[in-house]
Short mmCIF file of C-alpha atoms and ligand atoms in Angstrom, two decimals:
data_model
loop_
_atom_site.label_atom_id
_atom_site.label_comp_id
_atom_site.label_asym_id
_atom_site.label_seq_id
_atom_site.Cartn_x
_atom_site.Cartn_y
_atom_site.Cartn_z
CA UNK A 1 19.42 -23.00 12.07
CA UNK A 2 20.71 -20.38 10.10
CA UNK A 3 18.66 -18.60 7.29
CA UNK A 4 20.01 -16.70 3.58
CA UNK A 5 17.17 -13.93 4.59
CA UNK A 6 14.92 -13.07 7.16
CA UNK A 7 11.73 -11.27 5.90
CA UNK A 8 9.93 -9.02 8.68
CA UNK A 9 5.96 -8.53 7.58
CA UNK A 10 3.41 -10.76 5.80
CA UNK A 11 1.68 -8.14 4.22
CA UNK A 12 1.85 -7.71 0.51
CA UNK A 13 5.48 -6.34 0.73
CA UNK A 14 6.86 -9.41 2.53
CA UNK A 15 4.72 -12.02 1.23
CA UNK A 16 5.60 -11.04 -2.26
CA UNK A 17 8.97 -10.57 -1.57
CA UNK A 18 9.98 -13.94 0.12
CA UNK A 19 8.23 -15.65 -2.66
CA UNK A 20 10.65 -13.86 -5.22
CA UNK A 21 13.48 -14.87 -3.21
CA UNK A 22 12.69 -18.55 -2.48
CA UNK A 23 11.81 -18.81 -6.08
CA UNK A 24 15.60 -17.77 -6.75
CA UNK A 25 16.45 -20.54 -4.52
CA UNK A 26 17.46 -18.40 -1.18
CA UNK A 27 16.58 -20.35 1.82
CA UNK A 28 13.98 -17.46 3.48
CA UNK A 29 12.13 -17.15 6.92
CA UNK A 30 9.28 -15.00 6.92
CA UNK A 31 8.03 -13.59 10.00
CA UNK A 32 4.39 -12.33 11.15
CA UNK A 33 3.11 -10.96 13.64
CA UNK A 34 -0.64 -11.62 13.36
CA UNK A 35 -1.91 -14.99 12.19
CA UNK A 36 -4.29 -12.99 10.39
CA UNK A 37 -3.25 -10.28 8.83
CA UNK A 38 -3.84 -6.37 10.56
CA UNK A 39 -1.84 -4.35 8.38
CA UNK A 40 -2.65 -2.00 5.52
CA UNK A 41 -2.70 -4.96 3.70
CA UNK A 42 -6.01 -6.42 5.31
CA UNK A 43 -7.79 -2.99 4.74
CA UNK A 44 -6.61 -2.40 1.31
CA UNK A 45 -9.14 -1.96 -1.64
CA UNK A 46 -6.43 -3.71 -3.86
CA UNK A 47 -6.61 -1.57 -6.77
CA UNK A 48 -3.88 -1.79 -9.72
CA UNK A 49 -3.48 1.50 -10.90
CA UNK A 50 -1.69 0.46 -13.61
CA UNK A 51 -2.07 4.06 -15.75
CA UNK A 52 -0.40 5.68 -13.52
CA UNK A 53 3.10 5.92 -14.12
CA UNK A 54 4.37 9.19 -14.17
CA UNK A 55 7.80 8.73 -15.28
CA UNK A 56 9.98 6.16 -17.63
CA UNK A 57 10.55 4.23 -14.43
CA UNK A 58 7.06 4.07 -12.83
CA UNK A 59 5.40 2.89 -16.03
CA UNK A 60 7.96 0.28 -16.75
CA UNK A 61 7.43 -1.19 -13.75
CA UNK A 62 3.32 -0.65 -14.01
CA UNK A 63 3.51 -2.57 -17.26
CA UNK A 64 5.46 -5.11 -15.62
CA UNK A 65 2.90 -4.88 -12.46
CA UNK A 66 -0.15 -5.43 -15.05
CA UNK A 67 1.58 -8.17 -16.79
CA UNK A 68 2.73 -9.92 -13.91
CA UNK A 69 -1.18 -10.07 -12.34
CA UNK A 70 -2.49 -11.00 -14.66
CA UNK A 71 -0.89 -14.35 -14.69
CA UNK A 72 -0.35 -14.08 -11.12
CA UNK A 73 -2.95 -16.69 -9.71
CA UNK A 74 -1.56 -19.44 -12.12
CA UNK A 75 1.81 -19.02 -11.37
CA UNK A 76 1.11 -19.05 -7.60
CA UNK A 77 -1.20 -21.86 -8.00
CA UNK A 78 -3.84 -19.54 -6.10
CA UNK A 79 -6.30 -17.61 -6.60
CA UNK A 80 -5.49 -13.69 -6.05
CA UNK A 81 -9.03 -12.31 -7.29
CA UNK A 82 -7.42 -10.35 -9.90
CA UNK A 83 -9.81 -9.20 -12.30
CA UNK A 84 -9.69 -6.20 -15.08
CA UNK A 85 -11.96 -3.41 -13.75
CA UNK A 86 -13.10 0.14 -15.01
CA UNK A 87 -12.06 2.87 -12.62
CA UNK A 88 -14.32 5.69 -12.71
CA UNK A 89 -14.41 9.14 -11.29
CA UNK A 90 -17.25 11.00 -11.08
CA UNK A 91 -16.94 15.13 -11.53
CA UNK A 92 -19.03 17.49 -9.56
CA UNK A 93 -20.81 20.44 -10.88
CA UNK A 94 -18.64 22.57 -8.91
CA UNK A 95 -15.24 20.66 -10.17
CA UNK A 96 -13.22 22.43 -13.28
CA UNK A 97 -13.13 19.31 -15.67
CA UNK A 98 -10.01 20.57 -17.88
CA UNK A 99 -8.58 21.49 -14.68
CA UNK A 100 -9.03 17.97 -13.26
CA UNK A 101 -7.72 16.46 -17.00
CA UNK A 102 -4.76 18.41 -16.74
CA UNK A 103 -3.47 16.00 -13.53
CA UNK A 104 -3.80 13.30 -15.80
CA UNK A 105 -1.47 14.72 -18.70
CA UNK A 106 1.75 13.02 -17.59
CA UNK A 107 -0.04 9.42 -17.94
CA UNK A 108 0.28 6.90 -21.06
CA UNK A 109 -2.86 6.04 -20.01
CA UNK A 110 -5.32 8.75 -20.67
CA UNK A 111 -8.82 8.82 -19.30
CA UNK A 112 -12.20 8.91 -21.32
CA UNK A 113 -14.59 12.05 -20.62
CA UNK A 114 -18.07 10.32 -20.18
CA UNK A 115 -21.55 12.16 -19.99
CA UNK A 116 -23.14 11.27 -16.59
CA UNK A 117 -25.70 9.45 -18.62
CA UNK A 118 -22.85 7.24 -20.05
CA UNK A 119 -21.03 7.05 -17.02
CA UNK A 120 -24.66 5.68 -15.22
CA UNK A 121 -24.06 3.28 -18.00
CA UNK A 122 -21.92 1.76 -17.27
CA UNK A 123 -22.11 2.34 -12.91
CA UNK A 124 -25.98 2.01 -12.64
CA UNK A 125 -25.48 3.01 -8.58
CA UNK A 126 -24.47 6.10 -9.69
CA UNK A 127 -26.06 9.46 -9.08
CA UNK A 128 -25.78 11.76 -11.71
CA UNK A 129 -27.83 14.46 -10.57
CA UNK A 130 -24.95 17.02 -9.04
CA UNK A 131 -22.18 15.30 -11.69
CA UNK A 132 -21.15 17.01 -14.65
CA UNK A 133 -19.26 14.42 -16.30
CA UNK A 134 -16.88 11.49 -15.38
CA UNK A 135 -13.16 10.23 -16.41
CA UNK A 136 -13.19 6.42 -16.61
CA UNK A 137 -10.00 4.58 -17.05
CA UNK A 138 -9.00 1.09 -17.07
CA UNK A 139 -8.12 -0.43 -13.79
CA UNK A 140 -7.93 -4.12 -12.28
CA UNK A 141 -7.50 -4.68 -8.62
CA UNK A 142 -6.90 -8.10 -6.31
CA UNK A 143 -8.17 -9.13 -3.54
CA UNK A 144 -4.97 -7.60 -1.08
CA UNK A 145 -5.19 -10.42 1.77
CA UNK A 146 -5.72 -13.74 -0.83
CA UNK A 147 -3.35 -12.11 -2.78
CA UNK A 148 -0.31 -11.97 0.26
CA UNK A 149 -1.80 -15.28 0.81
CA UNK A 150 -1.29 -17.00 -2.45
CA UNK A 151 2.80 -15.82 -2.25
CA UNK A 152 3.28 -16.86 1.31
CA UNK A 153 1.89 -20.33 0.52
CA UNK A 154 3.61 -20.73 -2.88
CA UNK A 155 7.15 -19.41 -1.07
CA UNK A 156 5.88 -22.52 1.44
CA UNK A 157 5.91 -24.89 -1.75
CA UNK A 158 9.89 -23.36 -2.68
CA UNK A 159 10.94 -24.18 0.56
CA UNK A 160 10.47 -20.72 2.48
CA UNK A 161 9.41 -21.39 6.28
CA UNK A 162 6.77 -18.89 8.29
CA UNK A 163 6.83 -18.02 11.89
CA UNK A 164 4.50 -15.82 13.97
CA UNK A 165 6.00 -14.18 15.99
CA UNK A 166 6.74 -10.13 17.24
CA UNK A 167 10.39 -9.17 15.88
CA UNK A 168 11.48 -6.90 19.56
CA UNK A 169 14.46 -5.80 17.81
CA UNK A 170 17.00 -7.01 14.85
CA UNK A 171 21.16 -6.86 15.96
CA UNK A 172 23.91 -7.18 13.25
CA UNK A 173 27.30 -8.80 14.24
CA UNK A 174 30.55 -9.57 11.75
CA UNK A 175 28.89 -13.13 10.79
CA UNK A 176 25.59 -12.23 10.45
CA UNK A 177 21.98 -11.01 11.83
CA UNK A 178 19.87 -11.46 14.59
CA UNK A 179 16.42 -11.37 15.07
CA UNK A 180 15.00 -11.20 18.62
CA UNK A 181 11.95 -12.11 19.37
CA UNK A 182 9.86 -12.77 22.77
CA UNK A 183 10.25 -16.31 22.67
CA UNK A 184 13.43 -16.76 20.21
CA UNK A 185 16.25 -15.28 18.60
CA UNK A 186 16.43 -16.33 14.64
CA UNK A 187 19.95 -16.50 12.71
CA UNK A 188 20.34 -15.03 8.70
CA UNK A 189 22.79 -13.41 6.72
CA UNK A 190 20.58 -10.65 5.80
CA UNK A 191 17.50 -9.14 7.08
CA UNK A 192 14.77 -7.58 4.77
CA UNK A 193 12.14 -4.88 6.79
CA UNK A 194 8.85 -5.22 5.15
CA UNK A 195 7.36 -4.41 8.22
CA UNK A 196 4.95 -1.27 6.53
CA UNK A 197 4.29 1.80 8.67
CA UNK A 198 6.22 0.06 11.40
CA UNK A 199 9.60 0.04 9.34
CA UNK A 200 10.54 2.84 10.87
CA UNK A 201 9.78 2.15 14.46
CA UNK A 202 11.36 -1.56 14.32
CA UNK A 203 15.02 0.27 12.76
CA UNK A 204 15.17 3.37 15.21
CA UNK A 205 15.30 0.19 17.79
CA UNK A 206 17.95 -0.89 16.25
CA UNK A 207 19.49 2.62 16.25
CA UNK A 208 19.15 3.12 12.61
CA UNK A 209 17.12 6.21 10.89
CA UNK A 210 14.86 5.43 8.11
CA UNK A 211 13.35 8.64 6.07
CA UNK A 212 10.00 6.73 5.95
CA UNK A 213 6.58 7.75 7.44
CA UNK A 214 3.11 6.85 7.60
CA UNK A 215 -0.29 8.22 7.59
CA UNK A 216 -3.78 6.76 9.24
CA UNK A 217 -6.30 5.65 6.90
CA UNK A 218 -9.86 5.46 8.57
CA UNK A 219 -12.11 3.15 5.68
CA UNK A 220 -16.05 1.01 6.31
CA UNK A 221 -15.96 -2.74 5.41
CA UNK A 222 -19.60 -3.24 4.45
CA UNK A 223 -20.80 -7.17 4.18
CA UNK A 224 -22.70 -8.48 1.45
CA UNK A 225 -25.63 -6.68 0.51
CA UNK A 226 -26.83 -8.12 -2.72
CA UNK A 227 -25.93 -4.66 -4.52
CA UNK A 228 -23.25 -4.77 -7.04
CA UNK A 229 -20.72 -2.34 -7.93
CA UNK A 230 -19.89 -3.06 -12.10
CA UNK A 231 -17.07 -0.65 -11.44
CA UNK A 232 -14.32 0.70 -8.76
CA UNK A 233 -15.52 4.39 -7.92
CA UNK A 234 -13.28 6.94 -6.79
CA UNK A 235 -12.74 10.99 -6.53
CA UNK A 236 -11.09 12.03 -9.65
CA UNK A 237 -8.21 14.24 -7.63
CA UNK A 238 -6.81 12.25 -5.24
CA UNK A 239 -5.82 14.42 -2.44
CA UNK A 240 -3.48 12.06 -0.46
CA UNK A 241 -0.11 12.33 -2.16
CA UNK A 242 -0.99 16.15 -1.63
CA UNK A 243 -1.18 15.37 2.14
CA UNK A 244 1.74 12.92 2.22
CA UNK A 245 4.28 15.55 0.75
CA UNK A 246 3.09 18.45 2.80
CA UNK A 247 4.00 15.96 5.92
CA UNK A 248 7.28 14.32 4.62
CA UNK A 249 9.53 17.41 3.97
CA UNK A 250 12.91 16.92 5.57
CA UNK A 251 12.30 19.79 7.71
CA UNK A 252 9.72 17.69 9.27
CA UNK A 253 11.76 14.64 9.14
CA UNK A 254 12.36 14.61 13.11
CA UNK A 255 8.69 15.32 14.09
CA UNK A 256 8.08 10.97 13.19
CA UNK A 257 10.28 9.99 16.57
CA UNK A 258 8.15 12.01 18.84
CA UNK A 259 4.67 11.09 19.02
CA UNK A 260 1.08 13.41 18.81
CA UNK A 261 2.25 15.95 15.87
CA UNK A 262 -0.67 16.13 13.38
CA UNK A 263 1.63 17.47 10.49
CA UNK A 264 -1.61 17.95 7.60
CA UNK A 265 -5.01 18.27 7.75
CA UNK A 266 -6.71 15.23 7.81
CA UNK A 267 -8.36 14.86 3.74
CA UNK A 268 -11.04 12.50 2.32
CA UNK A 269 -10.78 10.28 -1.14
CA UNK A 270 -14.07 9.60 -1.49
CA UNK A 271 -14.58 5.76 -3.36
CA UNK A 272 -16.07 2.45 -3.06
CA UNK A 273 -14.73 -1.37 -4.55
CA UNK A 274 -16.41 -4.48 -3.74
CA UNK A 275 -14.23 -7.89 -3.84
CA UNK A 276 -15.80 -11.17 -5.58
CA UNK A 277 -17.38 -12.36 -2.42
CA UNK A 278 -19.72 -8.95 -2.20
CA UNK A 279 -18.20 -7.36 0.28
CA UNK A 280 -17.95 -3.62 -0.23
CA UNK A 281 -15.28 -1.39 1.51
CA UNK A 282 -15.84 2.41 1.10
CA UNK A 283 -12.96 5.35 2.09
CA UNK A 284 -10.98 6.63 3.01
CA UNK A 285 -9.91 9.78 5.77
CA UNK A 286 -6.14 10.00 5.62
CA UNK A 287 -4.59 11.97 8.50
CA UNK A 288 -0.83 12.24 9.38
CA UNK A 289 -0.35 12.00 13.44
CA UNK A 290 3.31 10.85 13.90
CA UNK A 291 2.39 8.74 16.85
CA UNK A 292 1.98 4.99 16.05
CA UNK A 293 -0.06 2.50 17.95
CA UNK A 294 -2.44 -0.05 17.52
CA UNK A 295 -4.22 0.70 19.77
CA UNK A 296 -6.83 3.39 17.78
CA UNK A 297 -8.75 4.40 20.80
CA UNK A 298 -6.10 6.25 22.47
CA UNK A 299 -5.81 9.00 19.13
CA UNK A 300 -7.58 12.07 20.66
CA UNK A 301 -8.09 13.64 17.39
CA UNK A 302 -9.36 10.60 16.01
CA UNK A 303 -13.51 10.45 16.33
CA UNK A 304 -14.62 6.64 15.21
CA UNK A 305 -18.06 8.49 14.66
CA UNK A 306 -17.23 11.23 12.99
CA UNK A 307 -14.77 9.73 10.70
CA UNK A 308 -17.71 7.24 9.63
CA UNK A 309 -19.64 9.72 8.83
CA UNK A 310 -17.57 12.02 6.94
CA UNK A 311 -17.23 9.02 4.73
CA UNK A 312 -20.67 7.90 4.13
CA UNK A 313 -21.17 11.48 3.39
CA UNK A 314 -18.74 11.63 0.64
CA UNK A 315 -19.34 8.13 -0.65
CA UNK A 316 -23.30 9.30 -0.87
CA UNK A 317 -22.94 11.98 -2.69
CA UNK A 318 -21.58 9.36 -5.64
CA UNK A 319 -23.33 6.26 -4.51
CA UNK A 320 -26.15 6.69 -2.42
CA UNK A 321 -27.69 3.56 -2.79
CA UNK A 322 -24.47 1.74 -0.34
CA UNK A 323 -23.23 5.03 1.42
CA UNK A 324 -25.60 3.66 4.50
CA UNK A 325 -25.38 0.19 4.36
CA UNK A 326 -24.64 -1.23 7.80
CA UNK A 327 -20.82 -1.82 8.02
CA UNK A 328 -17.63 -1.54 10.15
CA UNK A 329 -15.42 1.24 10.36
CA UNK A 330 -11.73 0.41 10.71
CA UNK A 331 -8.37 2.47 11.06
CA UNK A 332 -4.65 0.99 9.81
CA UNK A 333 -1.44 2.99 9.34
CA UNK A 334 0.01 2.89 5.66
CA UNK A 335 3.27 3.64 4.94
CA UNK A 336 4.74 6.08 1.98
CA UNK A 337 8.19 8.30 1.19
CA UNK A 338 9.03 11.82 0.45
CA UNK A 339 8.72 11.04 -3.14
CA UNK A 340 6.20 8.25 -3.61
CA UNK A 341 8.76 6.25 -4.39
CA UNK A 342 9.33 2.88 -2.53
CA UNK A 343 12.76 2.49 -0.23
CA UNK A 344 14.67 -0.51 -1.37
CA UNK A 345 17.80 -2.15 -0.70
CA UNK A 346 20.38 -1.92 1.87
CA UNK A 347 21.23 0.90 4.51
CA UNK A 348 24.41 2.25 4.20
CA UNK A 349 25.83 1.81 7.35
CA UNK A 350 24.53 -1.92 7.91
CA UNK A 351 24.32 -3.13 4.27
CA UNK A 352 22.89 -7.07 5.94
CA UNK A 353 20.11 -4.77 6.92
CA UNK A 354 17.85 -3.89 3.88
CA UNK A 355 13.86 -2.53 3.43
CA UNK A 356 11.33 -3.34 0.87
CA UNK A 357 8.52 -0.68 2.31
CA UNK A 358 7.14 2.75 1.86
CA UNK A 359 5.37 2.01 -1.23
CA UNK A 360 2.13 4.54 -2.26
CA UNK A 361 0.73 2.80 -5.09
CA UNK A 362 1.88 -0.54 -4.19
CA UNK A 363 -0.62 -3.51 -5.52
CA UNK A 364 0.73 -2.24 -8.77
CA UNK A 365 4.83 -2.05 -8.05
CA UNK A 366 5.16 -4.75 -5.54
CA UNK A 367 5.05 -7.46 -7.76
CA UNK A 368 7.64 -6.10 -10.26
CA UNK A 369 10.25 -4.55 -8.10
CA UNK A 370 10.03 -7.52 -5.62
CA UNK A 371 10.84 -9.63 -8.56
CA UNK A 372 13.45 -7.37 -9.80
CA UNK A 373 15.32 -7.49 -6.24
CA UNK A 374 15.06 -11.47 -5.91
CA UNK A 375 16.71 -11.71 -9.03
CA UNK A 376 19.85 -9.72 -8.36
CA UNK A 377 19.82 -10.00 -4.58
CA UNK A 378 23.38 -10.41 -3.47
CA UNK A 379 24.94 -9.05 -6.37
CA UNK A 380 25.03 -5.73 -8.09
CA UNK A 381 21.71 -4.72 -8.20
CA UNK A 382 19.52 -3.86 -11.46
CA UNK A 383 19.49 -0.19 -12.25
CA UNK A 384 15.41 0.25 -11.56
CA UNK A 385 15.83 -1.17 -7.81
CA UNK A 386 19.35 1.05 -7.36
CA UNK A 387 17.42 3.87 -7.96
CA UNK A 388 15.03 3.29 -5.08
CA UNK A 389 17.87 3.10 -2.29
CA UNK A 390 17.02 4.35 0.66
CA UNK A 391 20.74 6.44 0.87
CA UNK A 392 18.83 8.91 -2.29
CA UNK A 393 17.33 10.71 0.78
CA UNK A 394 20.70 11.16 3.22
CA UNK A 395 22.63 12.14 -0.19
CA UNK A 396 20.77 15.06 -1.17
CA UNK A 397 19.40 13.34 -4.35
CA UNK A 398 16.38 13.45 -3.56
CA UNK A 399 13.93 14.06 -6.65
C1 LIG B 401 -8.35 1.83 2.76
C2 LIG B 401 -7.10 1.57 1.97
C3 LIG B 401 -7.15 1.45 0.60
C4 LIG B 401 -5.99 1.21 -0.13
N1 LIG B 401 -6.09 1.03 -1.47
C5 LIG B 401 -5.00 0.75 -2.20
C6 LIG B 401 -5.12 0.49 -3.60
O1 LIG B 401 -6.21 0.51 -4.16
N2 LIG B 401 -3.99 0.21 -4.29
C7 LIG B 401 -2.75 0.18 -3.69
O2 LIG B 401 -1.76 -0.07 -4.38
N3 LIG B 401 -2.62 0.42 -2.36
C8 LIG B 401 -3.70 0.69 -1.61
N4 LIG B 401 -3.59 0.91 -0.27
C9 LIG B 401 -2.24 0.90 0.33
C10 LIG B 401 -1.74 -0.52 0.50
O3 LIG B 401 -2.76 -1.35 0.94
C11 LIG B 401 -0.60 -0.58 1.52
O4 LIG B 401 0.36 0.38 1.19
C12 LIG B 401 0.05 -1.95 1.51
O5 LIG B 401 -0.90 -2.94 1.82
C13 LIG B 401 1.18 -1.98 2.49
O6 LIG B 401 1.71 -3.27 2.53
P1 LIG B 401 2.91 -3.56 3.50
O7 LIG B 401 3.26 -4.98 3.35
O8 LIG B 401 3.98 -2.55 3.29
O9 LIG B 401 2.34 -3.21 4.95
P2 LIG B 401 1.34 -4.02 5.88
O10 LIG B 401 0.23 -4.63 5.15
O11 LIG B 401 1.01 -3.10 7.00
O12 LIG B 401 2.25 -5.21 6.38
C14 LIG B 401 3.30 -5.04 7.30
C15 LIG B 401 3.28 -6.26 8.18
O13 LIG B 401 4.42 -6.22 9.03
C16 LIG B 401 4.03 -6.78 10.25
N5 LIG B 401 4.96 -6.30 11.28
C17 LIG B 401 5.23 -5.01 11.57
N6 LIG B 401 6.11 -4.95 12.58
C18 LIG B 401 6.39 -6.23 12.92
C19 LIG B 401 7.22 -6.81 13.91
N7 LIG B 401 7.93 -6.06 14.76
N8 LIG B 401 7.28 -8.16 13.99
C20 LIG B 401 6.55 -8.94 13.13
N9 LIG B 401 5.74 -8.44 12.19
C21 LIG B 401 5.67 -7.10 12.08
C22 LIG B 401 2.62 -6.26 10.47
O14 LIG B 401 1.90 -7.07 11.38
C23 LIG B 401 2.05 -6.29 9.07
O15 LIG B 401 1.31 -7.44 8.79
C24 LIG B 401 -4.73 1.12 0.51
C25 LIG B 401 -4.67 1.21 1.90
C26 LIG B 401 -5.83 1.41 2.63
C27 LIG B 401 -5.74 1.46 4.12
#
C-alpha cells in the first residue's frame, strides 16, 4: 500500500499535522515510535503564549493559534484541556522592573504591573516577601499529551492510519519515498519529518543537512497534592531564547554532528502549571550539549540531583508552598531554529522530503501553521508557511 504522506512523530507537530492533512482528504500514515508518548511533547507545560508575537507574522498566526484552541476540543471531538489562564511573573527586589517591561514593548499584548499584594490576589501560593511587583498577562495552555491525542484520533476518524514503529532511515527514488523501518519498509509520495529534536539526526541519515538543533530541558512532574495553582507562574525574563541563539549561530552550525560540545551555559526559567487532574510540573534547566540520546544517564555534565535541586530552589523562592513536594525529575530534548522560527516545507534538493519541526513557542503556532500547510499542500504554498522554508537558512536570508 502506497500512502499521499508519511508523517514521522506523534508529538504535537505530527499529530496536529496529519490531522490537517487527512482533514483535506490526503490519505496519511503517521508513524510513532513510543506507544506512549516520550518526546517534548509528554513533558511540556502546554502553555499558549498567545501575546507573544513579535512581528506581523507571529501574531497573525498567535491570533489564529488562540482562536483555533479555543474551539479545538469540539472540533476534534476530544477533550484537549484547554482552558484561559493568567500568566504571571513575579519580580524580585533585585530585578529592574522598567528594564524587565521594556522586553515586553514589541507585544500587542501588554502586561499589567501588579503590587505583590495584588498579585497574592490573585496567586494565593505566592510569596511576596523578596517580590517587588509582578507582570500578569493573559495566557491559556492545554494539556500537551491529550491534546496530540485528540488530533491523532480525530485524523483516525478522516481516515489517517497509525503505526508504531522506529523510522531507521527514509530513501527517495523517481516514484516516490521510502520509509525503512526494523520490521517494514512503508511506500508515500511525500514524507513530512516531525520527528522534534531528532529531525536532524533522522535527515543526516539520509544524507541531508537540516540547520535545526536542540537543547535538554531537565523539569519535576509532581502528583496531586491537593494544592492548587489559580494561575501559571513563570520568571518574567525568559532566558532560553537567550541560550538558544548564543548556541545556533552558523559558525556553530557543524558542532550538532559531533557529539559532547556544551555550546551555552546551562540557564534556569523558573515556573510552575498544574493540568486539570492536579498534577503540577515545575522547570525548567535548559542546557545545549549537541550529543543526543535517550539514554540521560550517560550525559556527564548532567547531575539528576543537582538539576532537581536547582529547580526547587528557584521554584521556592516564588512558590514555596510546592517547591518540595515529592515528585519526579525528568529530562527530554526540545527542538528550536536560529531564529525561533519553525522550519517548514520541502528541502531543496529532495522537495518529497519536507519538515514541520523546530518550533520554540509551539502549543501556540502548531495549530495554525499546520492548518495553513494542509490546506495548500501540493500546490503553491501560502505566503506565511513560504516564509518558514527551511532553504531561508542555506540562502543567506536569514533574519
Ligand atoms: C518542560 C517543558 C515545558 C515546555 N513548555 C512549553 C509551553 O508552555 N509552550 C510551548 O509552546 N512549548 C513548550 N515546550 C516545548 C514544546 O513542548 C515542544 O517544543 C513540543 O512539544 C515539540 O513537539 P514535537 O512534536 O516537535 O516534538 P516531540 O514531542 O519530541 O515529538 C517528536 C516525536 O517524534 C518521534 N520520533 C523521533 N524520531 C523518530 C523515529 N526515527 N521514528 C519514529 N518516531 C520518531 C518521537 O518519539 C517523538 O514522539 C516545553 C517543553 C518542555 C520540555
Amino acid at each position: 500500500m502506497s500512502y499521499d504522506v508519511i508523517v514521522i512523530g506523534g508529538g504535537i507537530t505530527g499529530a496536529a499535522l496529519g490531522y490537517e492533512l487527512a482533514k483535506q482528504g490526503i490519505q496519511v500514515l503517521l508513524i510513532e515510535q513510543y506507544s506512549n508518548l516520550q518526546g517534548a511533547t509528554r513533558q511540556s507545560y502546554g502553555g499558549i503564549a498567545y501575546w507573544a508575537g513579535d512581528t506581523e507574522l507571529t501574531q497573525t498566526l498567535c491570533a489564529e493559534g488562540i482562536a483555533i484552541h479555543r474551539q479545538l476540543s469540539q472540533e476534534l471531538d476530544s477533550p484537549t484541556e484547554f482552558r484561559e489562564m493568567e500568566l504571571l511573573m513575579p519580580i524580585a527586589l533585585d530585578q529592574d522592573l522598567s528594564q524587565l517591561l521594556a522586553g515586553y514593548a514589541g507585544f500587542p499584548i501588554q502586561p499589567t504591573v501588579l503590587t505583590p499584594q495584588e498579585a497574592q490576589e490573585r496567586e494565593p501560593l505566592l510569596a511576596i516577601e523578596s517580590m517587588a511587583a509582578a507582570l500578569a498577562l493573559p495566557h491559556a495552555q492545554v494539556h500537551p499529551v491529550k491534546a496530540s491525542q485528540a488530533y491523532r484520533s480525530a485524523m483516525v476518524r478522516r481516515g489517517g492510519t497509525c503505526q508504531v514503529a522506529q523510522v531507521d532511515r527514509v530513501e527517495v527514488d523517481g516514484t516516490g519515498v521510502s520509509v525503512v523501518t526494523a520490521g517494514e519498509t512503508f511506500h508515500a509520495d511525500k514524507v513530512l519529518i516531525c520527528a522534534g529534536s531528532l529531525s536532524r539526526q533522522l535527515l543526516r541519515q539520509s544524507g541531508i543537512h537540516l540547520q535545526q538543533y536542540f537543547s535538554y530541558a531537565e523539569s519535576i512532574e509532581l502528583p496531586p497534592s491537593g494544592l492548587q495553582l489559580r494561575t501559571i507562574v513563570m520568571a518574567p525574563d525568559i532566558k532560553r531564547f537567550g541560550l538558544e541563539a548564543q548556541a545556533s549561530t552558523a559558525e556553530l552550525d557543524h558542532f550538532w554532528d559531533e557529539a559532547d560540545h556544551q555550546l551555552s551555559p546551562p540557564i534556569l526559567d523558573a515556573g510552575a502549571i498544574q493540568f486539570f487532574d492536579g498534577t503540577i510540573r515545575i522547570g525548567q534547566i535548559s542546557r545545549t550539549i549537541t550529543t543526543i540520546t535517550d539514554s540521560f544517564d550517560s550525559l556527564p555534565s548532567v547531575d539528576a540531583g543537582d538539576s532537581e535541586q536547582i529547580i526547587r530552589d528557584g521554584v521556592r523562592k516564588m512558590l514555596p508552598a510546592i517547591a518540595d513536594l515529592p515528585g519526579t525529575w525528568d529530562v527530554c530534548t526540545v527542538a528550536f531554529s536560529r531564529d525561533h522560527l519553525p522550519l517548514i516545507g520541502p528541502i531543496a534538493e529532495t522537495p518529497r522530503i519536507q519538515v514541520f519541526s523546530g518550533f520554540s513557542n509551539p502549543l501556540v503556532l502548531v495549530p495554525p501553521l499546520a492548518r495553513r500547510f494542509a490546506q495548500t499542500f501540493g500546490s503553491q504554498p501560502d505566503a506565511v508557511v513560504a516564509h518558514l522554508s527551511p532553504q531561508r537558512f542555506r540562502s543567506g536570508k536569514e533574519n
